[in-house]
C-alpha positions as a printed Julia matrix, in Angstrom:
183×3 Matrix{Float64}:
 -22.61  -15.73  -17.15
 -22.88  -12.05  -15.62
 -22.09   -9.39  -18.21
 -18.5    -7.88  -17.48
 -20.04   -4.86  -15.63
 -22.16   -6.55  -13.32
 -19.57   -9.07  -12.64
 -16.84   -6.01  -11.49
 -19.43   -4.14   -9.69
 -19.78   -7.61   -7.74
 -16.07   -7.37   -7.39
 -15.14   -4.5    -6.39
 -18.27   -4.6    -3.77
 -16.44   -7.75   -2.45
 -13.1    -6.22   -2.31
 -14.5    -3.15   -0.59
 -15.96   -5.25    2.41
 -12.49   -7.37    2.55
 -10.36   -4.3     2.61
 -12.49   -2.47    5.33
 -12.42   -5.07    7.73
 -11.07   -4.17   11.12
  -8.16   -6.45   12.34
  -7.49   -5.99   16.1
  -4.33   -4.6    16.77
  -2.12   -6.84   18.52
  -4.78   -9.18   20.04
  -3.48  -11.89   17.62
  -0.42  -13.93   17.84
   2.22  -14.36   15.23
   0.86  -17.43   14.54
  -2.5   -16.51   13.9
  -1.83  -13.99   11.34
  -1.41  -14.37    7.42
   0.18  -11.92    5.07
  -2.71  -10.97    2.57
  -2.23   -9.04   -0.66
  -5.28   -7.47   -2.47
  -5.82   -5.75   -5.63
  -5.24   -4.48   -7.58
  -7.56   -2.1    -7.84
  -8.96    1.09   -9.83
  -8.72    4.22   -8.54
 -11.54    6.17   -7.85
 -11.48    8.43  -10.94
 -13.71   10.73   -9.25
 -11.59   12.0    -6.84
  -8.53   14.1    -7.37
  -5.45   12.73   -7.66
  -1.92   14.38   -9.45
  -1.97   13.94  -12.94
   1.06   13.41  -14.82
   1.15   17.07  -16.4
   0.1    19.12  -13.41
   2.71   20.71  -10.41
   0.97   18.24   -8.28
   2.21   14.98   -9.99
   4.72   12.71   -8.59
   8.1    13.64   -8.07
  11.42   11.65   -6.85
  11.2    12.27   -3.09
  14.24   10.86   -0.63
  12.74   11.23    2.55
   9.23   10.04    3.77
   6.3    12.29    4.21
   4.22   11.0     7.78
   0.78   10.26    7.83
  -2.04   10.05   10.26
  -4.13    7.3     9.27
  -6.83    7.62   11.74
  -5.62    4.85   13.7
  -2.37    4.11   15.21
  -0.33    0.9    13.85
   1.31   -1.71   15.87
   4.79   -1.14   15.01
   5.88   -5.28   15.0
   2.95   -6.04   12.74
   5.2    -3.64   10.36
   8.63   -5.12   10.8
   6.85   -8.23   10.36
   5.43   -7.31    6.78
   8.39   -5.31    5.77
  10.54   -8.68    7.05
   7.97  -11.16    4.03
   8.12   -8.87    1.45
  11.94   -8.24    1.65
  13.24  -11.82    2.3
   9.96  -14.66    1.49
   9.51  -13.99   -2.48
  11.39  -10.62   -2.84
  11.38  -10.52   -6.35
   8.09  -11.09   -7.22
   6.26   -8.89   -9.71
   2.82   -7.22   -8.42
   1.04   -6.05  -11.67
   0.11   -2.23  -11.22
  -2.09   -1.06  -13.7
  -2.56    3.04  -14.68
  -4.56    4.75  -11.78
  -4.58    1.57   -9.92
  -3.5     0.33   -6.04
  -2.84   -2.77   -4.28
  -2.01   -3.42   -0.65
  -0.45   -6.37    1.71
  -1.59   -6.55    5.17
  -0.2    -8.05    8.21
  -2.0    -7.64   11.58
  -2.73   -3.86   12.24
  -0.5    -2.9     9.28
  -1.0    -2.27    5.94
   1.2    -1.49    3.18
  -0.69    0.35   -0.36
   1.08    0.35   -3.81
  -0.49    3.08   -5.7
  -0.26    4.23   -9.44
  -1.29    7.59  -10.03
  -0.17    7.56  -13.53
  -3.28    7.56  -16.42
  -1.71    5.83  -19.13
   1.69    3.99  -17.86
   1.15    0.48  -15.93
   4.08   -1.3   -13.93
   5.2    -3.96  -11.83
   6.15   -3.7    -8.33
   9.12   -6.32   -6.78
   7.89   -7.15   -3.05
  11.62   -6.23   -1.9
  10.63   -2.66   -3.16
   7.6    -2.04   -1.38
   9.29   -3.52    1.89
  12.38   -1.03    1.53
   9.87    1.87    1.18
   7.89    0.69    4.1
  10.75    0.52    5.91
  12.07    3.78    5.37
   8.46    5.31    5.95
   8.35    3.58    9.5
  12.04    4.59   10.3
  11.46    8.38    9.5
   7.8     8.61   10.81
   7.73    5.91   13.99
  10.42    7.28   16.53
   9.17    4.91   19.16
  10.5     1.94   20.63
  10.13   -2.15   18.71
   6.63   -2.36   20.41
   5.34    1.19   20.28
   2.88    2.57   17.97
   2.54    4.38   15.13
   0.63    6.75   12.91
   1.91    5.93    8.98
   3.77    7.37    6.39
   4.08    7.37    2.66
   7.51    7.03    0.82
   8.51    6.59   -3.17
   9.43    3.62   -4.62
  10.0     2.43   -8.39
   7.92   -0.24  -10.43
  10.7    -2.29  -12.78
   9.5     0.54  -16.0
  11.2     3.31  -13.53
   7.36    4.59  -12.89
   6.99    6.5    -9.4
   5.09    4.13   -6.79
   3.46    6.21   -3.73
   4.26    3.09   -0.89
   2.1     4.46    2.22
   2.21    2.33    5.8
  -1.53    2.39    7.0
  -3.46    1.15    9.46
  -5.56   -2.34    8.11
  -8.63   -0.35    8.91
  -8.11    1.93    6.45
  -8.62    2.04    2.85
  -5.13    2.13    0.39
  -7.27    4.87   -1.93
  -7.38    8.85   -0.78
  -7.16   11.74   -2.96
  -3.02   12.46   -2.72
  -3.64   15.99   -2.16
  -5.7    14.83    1.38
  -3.74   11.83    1.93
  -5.21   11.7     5.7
């Protein structure tokens, strides 16, 4: 039996190599591709981050703030997601612990849950994070059903009323960055 520290050190070197894996765009077909959620995860307590008590900490935002995530996103890969989450299961509960993220991906899309919060855990309803999705990819993704696009982040709520940050990624990227360098 590993001790507990060597056994999430093992983890969370496993989860880093499955969340950094580069998906090709839109070289797969529908068929071929799975919705996968991961996490969740700690955040990197390292880094910066707002803290509950500062001027940077969350705050009830009602438009979507838009995001370059280094790569661009195949905009059907995030219909696609935002179509699972909202209508295949929408009411199921993804644990969020304090200072914690998750993500689904889908293709060239992904979709991060993050906590910023030190002390306060939630839950997060799959409907949720596909409504804030959606609303970052309506505000941030002007183009056409099978452009491209660059990301976005938008607020939602986990079922205690906590502030989620929901940010639209590419599945290249990681879900954790410091929210005051969010590119």
């Amino acid at each position: 039996m590993l001790p507990t520290k060597a056994l999430f050190s093992l983890l969370a070197a496993y989860a880093s190599l499955a969340s950094t894996a580069a998906v090709p765009a839109a070289a797969a077909s529908p068929e071929d591709k799975v919705l996968v959620f991961e996490g969740p995860f700690p955040m990197n307590t390292t880094l910066e981050g707002p803290d509950s008590s500062s001027a940077d900490a969350p705050t009830l935002s009602k438009r979507a703030v838009c995001l370059w995530s280094g790569s661009n996103i195949y905009i059907p890969d995030i219909n696609e997601m935002v179509r699972q989450l909202q209508n295949d299961w929408p009411d199921q509960l993804k644990y969020l612990p304090a200072r914690s993220y998750a993500s689904w991906t889908w293709g060239a899309a992904r979709i991060c849950a993050q906590n910023w919060y030190y002390a306060d855990n939630t839950h997060i309803k799959r409907w949720e994070a596909g409504w804030a999705a959606n609303e970052a990819k309506n505000h941030c993704c002007p183009g056409g059903p099978s452009s491209w696009c660059g990301g976005g982040k938008q607020q939602a709520h986990g079922d205690s009323g906590l502030p989620i940050d929901i940010v639209v990624r590419h599945s290249s990227s990681t879900c954790y960055f410091s929210s005051s360098n969010p590119a």
